[in-house]
CSV table of C-alpha atoms and ligand atoms in Angstrom, one decimal:
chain,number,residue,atom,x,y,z
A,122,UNK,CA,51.9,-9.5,-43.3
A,123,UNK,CA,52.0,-9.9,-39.7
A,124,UNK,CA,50.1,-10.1,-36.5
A,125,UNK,CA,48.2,-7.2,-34.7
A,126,UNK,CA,49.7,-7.1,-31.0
A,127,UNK,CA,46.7,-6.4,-29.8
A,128,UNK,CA,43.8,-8.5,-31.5
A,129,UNK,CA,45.8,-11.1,-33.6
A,130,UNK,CA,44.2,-9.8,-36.5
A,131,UNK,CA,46.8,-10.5,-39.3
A,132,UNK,CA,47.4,-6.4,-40.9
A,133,UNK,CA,49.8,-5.3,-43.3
A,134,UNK,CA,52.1,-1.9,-42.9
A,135,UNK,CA,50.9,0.6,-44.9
A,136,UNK,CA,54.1,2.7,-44.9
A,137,UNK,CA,57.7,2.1,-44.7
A,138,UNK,CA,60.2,5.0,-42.9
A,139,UNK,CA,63.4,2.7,-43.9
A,140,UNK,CA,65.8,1.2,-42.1
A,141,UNK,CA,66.3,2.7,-38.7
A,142,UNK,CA,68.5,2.9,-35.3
A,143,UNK,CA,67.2,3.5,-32.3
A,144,UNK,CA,66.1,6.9,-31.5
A,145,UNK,CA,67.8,7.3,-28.3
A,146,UNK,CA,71.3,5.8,-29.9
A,147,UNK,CA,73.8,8.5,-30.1
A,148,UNK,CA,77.5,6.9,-30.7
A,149,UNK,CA,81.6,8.0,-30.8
A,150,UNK,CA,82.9,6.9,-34.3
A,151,UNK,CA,84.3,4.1,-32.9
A,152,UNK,CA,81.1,2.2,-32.8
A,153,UNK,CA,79.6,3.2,-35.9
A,154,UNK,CA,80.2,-0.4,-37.1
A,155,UNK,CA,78.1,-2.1,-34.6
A,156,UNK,CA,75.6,0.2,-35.1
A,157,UNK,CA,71.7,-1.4,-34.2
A,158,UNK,CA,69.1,-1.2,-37.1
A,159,UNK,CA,65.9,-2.2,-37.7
A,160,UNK,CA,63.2,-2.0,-40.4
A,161,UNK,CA,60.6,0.5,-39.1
A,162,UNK,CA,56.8,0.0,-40.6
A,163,UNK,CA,53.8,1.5,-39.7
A,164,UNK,CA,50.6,-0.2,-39.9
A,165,UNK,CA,46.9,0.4,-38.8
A,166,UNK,CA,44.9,-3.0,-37.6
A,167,UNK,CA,40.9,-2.3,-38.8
A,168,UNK,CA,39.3,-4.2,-36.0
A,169,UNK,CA,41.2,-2.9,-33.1
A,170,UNK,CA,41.7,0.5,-34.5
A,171,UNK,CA,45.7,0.5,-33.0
A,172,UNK,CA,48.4,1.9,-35.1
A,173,UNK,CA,51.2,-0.1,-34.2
A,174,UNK,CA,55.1,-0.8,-35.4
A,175,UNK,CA,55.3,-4.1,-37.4
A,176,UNK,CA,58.9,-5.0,-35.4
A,177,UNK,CA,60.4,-3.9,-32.6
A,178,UNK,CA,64.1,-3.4,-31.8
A,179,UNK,CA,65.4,-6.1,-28.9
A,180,UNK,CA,64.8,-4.6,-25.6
A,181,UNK,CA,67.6,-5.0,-23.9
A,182,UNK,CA,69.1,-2.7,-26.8
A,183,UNK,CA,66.8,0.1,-25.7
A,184,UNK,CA,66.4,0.0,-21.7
A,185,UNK,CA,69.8,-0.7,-19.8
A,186,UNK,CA,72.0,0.7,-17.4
A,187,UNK,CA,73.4,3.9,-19.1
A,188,UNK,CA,69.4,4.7,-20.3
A,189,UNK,CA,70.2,8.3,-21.2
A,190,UNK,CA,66.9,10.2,-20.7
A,191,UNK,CA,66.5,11.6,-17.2
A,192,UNK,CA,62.5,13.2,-16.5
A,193,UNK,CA,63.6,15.1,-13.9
A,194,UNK,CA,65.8,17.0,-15.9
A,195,UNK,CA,63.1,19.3,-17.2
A,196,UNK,CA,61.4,22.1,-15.7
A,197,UNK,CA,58.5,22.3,-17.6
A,198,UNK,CA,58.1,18.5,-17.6
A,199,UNK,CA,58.6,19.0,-13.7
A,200,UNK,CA,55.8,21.3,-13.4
A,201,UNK,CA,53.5,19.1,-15.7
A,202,UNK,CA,53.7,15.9,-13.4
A,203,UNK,CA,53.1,18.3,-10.1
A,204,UNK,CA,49.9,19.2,-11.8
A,205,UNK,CA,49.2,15.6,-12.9
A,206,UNK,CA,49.7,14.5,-9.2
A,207,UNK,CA,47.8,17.2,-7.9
A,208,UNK,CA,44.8,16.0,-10.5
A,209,UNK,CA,45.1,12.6,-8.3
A,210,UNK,CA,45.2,13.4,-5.7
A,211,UNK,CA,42.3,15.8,-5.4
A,212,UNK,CA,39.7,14.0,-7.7
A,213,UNK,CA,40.5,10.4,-7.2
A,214,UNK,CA,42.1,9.3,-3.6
A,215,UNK,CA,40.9,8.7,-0.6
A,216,UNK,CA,42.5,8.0,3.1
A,217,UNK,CA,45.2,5.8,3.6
A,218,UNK,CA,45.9,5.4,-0.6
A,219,UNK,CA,48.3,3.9,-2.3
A,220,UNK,CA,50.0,4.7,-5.6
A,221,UNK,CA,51.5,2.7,-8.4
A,222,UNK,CA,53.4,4.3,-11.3
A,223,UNK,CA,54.9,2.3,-14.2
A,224,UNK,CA,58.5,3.8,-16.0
A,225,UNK,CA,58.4,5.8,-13.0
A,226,UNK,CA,62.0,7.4,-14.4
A,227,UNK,CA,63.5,9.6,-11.8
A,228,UNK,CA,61.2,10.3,-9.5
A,229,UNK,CA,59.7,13.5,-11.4
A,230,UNK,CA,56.0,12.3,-10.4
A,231,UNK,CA,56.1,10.1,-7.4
A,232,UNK,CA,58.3,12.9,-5.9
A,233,UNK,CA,54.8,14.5,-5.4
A,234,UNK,CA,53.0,11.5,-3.7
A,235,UNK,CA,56.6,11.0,-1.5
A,236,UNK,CA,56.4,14.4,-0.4
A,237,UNK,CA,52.9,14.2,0.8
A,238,UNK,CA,53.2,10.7,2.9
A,239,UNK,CA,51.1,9.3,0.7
A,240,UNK,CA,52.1,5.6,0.1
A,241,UNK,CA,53.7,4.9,-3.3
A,242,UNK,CA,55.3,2.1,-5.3
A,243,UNK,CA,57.4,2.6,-9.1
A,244,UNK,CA,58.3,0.6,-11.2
A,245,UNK,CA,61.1,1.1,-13.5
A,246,UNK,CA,63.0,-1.1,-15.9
A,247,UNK,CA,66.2,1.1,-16.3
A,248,UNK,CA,68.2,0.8,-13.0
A,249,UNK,CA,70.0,3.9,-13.1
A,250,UNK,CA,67.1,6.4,-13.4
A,251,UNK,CA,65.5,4.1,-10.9
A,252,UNK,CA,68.5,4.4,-8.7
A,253,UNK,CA,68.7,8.5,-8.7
A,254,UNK,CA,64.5,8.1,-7.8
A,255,UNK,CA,65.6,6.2,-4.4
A,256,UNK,CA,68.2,8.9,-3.6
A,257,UNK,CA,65.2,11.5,-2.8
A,258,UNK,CA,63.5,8.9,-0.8
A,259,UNK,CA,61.2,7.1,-3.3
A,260,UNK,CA,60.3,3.4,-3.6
A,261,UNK,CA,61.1,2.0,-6.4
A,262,UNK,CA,61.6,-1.6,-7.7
A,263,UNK,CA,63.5,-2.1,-10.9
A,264,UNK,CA,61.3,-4.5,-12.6
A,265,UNK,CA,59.4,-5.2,-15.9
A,266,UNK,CA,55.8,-4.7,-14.7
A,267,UNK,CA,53.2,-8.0,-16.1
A,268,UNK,CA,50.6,-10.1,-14.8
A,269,UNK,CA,53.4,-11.9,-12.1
A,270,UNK,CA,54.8,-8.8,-10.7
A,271,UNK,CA,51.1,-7.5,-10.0
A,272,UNK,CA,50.0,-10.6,-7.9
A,273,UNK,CA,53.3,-9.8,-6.0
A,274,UNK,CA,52.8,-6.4,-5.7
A,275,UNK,CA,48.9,-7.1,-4.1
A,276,UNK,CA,50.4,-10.0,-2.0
A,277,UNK,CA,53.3,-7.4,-0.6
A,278,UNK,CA,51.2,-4.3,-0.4
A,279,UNK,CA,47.4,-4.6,-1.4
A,280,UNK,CA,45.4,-3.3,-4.4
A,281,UNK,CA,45.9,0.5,-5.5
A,282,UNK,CA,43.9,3.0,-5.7
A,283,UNK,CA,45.3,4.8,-8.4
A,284,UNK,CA,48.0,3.2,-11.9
A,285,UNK,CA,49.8,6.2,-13.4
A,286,UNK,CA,51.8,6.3,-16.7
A,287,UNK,CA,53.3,8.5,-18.8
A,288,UNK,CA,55.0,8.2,-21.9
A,289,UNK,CA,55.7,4.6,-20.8
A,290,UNK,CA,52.4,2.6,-22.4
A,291,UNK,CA,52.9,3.5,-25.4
A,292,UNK,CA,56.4,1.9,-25.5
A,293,UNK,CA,55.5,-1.7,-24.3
A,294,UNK,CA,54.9,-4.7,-27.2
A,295,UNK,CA,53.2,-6.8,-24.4
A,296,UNK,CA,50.4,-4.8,-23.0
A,297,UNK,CA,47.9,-7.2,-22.8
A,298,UNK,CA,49.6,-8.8,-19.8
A,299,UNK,CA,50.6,-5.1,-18.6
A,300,UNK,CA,46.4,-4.4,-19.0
A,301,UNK,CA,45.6,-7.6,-17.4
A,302,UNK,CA,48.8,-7.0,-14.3
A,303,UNK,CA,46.3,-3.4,-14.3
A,304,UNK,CA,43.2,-5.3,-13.4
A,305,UNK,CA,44.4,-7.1,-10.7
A,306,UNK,CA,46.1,-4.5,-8.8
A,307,UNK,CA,43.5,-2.3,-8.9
A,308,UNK,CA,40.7,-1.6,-6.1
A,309,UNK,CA,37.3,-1.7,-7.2
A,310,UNK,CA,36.7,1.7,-7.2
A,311,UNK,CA,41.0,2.5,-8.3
A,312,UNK,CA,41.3,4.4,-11.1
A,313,UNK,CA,44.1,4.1,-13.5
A,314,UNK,CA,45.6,7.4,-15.3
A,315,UNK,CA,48.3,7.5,-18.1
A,316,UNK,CA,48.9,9.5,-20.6
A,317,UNK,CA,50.8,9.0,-24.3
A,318,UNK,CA,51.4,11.2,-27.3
A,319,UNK,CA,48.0,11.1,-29.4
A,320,UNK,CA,47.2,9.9,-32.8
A,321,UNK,CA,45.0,12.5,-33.4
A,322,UNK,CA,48.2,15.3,-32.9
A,323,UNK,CA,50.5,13.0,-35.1
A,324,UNK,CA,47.8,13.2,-38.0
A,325,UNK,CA,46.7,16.7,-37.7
A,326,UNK,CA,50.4,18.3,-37.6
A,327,UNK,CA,52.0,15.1,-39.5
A,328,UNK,CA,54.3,15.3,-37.3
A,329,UNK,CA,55.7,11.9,-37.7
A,330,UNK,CA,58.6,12.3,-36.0
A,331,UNK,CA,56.4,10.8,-32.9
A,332,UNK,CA,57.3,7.4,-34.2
A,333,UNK,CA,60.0,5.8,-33.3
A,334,UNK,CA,61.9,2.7,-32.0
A,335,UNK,CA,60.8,3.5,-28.6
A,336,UNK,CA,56.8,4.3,-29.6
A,337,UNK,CA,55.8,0.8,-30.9
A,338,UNK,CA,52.0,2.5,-30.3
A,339,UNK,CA,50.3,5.7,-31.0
A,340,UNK,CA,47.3,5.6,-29.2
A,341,UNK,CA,43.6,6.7,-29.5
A,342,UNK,CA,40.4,6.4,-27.8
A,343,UNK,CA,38.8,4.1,-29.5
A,344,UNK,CA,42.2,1.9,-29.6
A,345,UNK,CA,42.5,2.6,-26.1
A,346,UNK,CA,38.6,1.5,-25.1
A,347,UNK,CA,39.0,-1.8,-27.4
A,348,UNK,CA,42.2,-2.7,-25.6
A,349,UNK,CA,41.2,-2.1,-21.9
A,350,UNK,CA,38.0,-3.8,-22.7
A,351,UNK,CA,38.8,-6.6,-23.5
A,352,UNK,CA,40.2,-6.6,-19.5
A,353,UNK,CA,37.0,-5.5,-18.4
A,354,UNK,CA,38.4,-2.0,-17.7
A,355,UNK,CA,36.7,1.3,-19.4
A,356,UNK,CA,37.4,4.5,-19.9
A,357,UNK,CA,35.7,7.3,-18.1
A,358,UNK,CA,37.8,10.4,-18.9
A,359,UNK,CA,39.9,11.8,-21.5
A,360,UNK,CA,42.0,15.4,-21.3
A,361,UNK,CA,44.2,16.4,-24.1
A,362,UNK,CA,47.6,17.5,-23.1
A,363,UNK,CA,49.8,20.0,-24.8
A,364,UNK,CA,53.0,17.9,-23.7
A,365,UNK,CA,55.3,16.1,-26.5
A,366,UNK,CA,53.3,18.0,-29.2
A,367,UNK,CA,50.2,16.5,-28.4
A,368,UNK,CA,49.5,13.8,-26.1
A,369,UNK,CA,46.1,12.5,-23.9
A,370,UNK,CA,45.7,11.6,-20.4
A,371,UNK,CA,43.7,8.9,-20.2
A,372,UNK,CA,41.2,7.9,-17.1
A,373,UNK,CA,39.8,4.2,-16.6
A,374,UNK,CA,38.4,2.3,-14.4
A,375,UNK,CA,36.6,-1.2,-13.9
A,376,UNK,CA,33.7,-1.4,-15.8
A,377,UNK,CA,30.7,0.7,-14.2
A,378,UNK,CA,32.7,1.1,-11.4
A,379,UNK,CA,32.4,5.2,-12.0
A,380,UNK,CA,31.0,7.5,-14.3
A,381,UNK,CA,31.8,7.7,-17.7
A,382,UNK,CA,32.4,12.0,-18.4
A,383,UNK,CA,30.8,13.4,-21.8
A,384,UNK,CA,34.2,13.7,-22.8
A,385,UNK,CA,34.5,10.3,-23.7
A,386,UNK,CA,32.1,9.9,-25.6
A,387,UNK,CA,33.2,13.3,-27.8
A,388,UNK,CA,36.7,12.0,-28.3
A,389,UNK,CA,35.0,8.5,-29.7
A,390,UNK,CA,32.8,11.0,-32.2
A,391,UNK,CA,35.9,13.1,-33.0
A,392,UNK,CA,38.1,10.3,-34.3
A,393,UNK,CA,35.3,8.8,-35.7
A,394,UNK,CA,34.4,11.8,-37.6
A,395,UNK,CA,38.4,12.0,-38.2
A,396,UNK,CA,38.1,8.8,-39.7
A,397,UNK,CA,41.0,7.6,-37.5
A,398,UNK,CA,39.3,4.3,-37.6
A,399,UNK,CA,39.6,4.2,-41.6
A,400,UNK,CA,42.6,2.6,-43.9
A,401,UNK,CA,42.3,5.7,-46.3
A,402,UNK,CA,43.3,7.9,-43.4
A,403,UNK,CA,46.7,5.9,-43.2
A,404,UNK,CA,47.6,6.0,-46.8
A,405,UNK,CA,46.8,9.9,-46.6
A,406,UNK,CA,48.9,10.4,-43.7
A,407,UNK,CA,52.4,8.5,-45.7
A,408,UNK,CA,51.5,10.9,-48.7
A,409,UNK,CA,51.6,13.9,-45.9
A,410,UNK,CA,54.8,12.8,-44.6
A,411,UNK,CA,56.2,12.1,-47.8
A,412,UNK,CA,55.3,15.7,-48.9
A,413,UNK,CA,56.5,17.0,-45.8
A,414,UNK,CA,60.0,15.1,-46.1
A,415,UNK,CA,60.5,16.4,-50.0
A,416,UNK,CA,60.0,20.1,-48.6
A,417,UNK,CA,62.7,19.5,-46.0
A,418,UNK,CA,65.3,18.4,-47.8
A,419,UNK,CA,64.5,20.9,-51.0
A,420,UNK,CA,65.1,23.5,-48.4
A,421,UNK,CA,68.2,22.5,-46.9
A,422,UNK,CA,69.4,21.8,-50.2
A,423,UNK,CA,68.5,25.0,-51.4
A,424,UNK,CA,70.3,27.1,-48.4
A,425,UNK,CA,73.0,24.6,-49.2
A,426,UNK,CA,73.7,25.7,-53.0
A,427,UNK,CA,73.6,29.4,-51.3
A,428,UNK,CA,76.5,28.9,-48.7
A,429,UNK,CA,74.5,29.4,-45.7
A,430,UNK,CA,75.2,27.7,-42.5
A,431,UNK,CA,72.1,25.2,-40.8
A,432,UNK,CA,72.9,23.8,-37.8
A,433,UNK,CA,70.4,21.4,-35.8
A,434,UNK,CA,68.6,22.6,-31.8
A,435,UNK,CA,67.8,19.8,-29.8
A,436,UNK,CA,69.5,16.2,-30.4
A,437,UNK,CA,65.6,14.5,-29.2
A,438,UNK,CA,65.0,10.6,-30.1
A,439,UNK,CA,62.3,12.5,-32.7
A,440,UNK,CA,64.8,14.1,-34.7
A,441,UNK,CA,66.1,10.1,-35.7
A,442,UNK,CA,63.1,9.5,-37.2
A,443,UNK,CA,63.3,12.8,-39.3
A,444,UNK,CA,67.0,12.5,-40.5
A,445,UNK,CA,67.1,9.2,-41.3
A,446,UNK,CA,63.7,9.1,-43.1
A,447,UNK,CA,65.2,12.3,-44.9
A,448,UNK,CA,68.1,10.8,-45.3
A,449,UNK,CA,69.2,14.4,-43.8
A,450,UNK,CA,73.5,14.1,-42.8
A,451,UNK,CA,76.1,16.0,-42.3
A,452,UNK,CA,76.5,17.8,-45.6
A,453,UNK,CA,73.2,19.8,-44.4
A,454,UNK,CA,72.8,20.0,-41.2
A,455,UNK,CA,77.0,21.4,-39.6
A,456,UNK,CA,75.8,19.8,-35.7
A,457,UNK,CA,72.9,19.8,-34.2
A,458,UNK,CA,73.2,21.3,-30.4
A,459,UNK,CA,71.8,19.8,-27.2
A,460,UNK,CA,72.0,20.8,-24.0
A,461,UNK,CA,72.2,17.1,-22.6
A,462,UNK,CA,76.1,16.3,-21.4
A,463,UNK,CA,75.6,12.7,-22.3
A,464,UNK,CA,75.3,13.1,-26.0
A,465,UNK,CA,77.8,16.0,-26.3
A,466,UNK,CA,80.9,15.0,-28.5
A,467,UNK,CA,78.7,12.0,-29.8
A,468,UNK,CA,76.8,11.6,-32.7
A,469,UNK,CA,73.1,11.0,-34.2
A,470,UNK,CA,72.2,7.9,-34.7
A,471,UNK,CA,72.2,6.3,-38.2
A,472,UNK,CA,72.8,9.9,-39.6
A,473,UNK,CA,76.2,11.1,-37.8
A,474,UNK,CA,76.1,14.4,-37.7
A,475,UNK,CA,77.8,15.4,-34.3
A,476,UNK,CA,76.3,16.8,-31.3
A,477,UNK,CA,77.7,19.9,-29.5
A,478,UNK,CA,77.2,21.4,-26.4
A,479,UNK,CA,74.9,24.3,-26.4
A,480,UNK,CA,77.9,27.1,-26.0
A,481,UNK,CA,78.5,26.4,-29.9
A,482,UNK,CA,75.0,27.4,-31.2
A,483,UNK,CA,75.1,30.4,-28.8
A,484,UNK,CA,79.2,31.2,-29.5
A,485,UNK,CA,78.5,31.3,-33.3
A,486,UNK,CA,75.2,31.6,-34.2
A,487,UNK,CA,74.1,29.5,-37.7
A,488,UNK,CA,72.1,31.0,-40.4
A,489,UNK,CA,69.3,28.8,-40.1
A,490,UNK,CA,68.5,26.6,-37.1
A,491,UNK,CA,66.1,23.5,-37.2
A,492,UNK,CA,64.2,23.4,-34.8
A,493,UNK,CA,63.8,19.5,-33.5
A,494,UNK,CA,62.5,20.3,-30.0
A,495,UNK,CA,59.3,21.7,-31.8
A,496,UNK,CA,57.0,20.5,-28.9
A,497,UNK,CA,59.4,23.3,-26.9
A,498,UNK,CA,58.7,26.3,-29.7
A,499,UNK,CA,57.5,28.7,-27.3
A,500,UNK,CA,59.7,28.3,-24.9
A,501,UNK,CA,63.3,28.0,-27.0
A,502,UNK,CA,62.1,30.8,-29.2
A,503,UNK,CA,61.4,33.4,-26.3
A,504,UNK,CA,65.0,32.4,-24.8
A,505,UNK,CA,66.4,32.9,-28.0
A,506,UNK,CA,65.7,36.1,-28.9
A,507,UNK,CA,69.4,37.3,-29.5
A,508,UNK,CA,69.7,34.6,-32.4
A,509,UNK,CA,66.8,36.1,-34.3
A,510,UNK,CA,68.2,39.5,-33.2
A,511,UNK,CA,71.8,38.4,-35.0
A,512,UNK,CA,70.0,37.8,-38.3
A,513,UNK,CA,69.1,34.1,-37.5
A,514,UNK,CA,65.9,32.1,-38.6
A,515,UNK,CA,64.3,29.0,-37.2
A,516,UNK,CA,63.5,26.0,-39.7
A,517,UNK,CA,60.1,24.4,-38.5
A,518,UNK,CA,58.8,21.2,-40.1
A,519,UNK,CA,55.3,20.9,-37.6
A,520,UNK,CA,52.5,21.3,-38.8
A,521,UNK,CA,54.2,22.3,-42.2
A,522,UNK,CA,58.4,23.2,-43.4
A,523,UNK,CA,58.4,27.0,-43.3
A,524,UNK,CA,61.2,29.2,-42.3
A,525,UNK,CA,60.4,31.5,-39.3
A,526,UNK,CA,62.4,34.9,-38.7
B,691,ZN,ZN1,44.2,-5.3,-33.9
């Protein structure tokens, strides 16, 4: 038993993925015995409706100087925040505004207010993404955002008019004083916009992969309305997202401060009709994954036995959770390649199996590649074409394992 981080009720996990490192932890050999783990449980809470991690990994193991994970790094994630921005900016500010982002990263989203004049402010734990944001002139404080820093932030610079997020919320143990630091620096009529992977994605395509050290929520909602309530914040709009395999952008603002869209009130009936407010949805969702996980590995076993070659595409913090819940290593998956410099020559975390630089999937194409950037499909599997063309096949595991040629 333990405590619900959001309403105290005491909840018990309902599913157990193991012992696990941290999903963004790739190592050199040398350092496999320090290696970080941490027990990683899943529970549901029935009053406030939030699925939650039971523990969470310290946090100055996950955010720190050499944070690996650079926004801007993507295209398609580049384009996304433009268009996020450009939401903003035409539906919610007015003269003079100013902007507040939380985890602003690199810069991918600000760089849109920046460019436009429009006065801005992020806020970002990790100092090095922080510090490559301030190279293309955005204002960034490297801070943990709470209660404290928001007072300072109103003293310094006055309320905002608009709190953005994404993929940052979801991350935070504390967010009741993040909610209540929300509250205070927001105008009356400020709206506040974030967006998270969704629950509803995770159970529809168990693709359970969302969870991980770094996700200690997955967010819906109703978990969301409980949450900012209790702050005296509501929600007034709700747009699903295609991003990370299913996410939603969520829009609040202080209570009857603005309309509340029909939408709202149809995502509140979907999850209720969902029954993602019910325990028996939970229990049905570990039997999923655990189907899902036995498929896996008889398949890789199975290509195993016939001598064919698997290698791994995309070394993403996901693809932690699905080798080490697997207990997927070496022995069937040859490397997994990755495009990212920083993890080249390393290895996955908990499972070791070693990361190589793109030019080795495309010198020497595998039988069988699995794919771990699923929420990219579309994208990887038009640029792939000449590994299909050599006889390749992609391994999926979302919504279900199949083999796709
Ligand atoms: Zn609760």
């Amino acid at each position: 038993m333990c405590r619900c981080l959001i309403c105290e009720t005491q909840i018990k996990s309902f599913m157990s993925f193991g012992r696990m490192p941290l999903g963004n932890g790739f190592l050199a050999p040398e350092n496999y015995s320090k290696e970080y783990f941490f027990d990683m449980d899943a529970a549901f809470c029935e009053k406030c409706k939030m699925f939650q991690l039971t523990q969470q990994p310290d946090e100055e193991q996950m955010f720190h100087e050499n944070y690996a994970f650079f926004s801007g790094t993507s295209v398609f994630m580049a384009k996304h925040f433009q268009e996020f921005a450009e939401d903003v900016i035409k539906n919610y500010l007015q003269s003079d505004p100013f902007v507040v982002e939380l985890g602003s990263n690199d810069g991918i989203m600000l760089k849109n207010f920046a460019d436009r004049g429009i006065r801005h402010l992020g806020v970002e734990p990790s100092n090095n993404v922080a510090e490559a944001a301030r190279k293309k002139g955005i204002e960034c404080i490297t801070e943990f955002f709470n209660e404290d820093l928001a007072e300072k932030i109103v003293k310094e610079k006055g309320q905002a008019d608009a709190f953005l997020a994404a993929n940052v919320m979801c991350h935070i143990p504390y967010l009741h004083s993040v909610v209540k630091g929300i509250a205070t620096l927001l105008k009356p009529n400020g709206i506040v916009m974030f967006e998270d992977p969704y629950l509803g994605d995770v159970f529809q395509k168990t693709s359970y992969d969302q969870i991980y050290d770094e996700h200690t929520f997955l967010f819906s909602a109703t978990s969301i309305q409980y949450l900012f309530g209790v702050h005296g914040l509501e929600l007034i709009d709700v747009i699903h997202q295609e991003t990370h395999g299913g996410s939603m952008r969520y829009v609040l603002s202080h209570k009857g401060a603005r309309a509340v869209s029909d939408g709202v009130k149809n995502q509140l009936d979907f999850e209720k009709s969902f029954k993602l407010d019910q325990s028996a949805s939970y229990l049905q969702f570990k039997q999923n994954c655990e189907r899902s996980r036995e498929e896996l590995v008889a398949l890789l076993k199975d290509l195993k036995s016939q001598g064919k070659r698997v290698a791994g595409y995309g070394a993403t913090s996901k693809s932690t959770t699905i080798l080490n819940y697997c207990g997927i290593g070496p022995d069937l998956i040859e490397y997994i390649s990755d495009t990212t410099p920083i993890k080249q020559g390393k290895y996955t975390p908990g499972a070791h199996i070693p990361v190589k630089p793109y030019d080795e999937f495309k010198g020497n194409y595998p039988d069988y590649a699995v794919l771990f950037a699923w929420n990219h499909a579309k994208e990887i599997m038009a640029k792939e074409q000449d590994f299909l063309h050599s006889g390749g096949k992609w391994i999926v595991f979302v919504p279900k394992v199949e083999v796709l040629d």
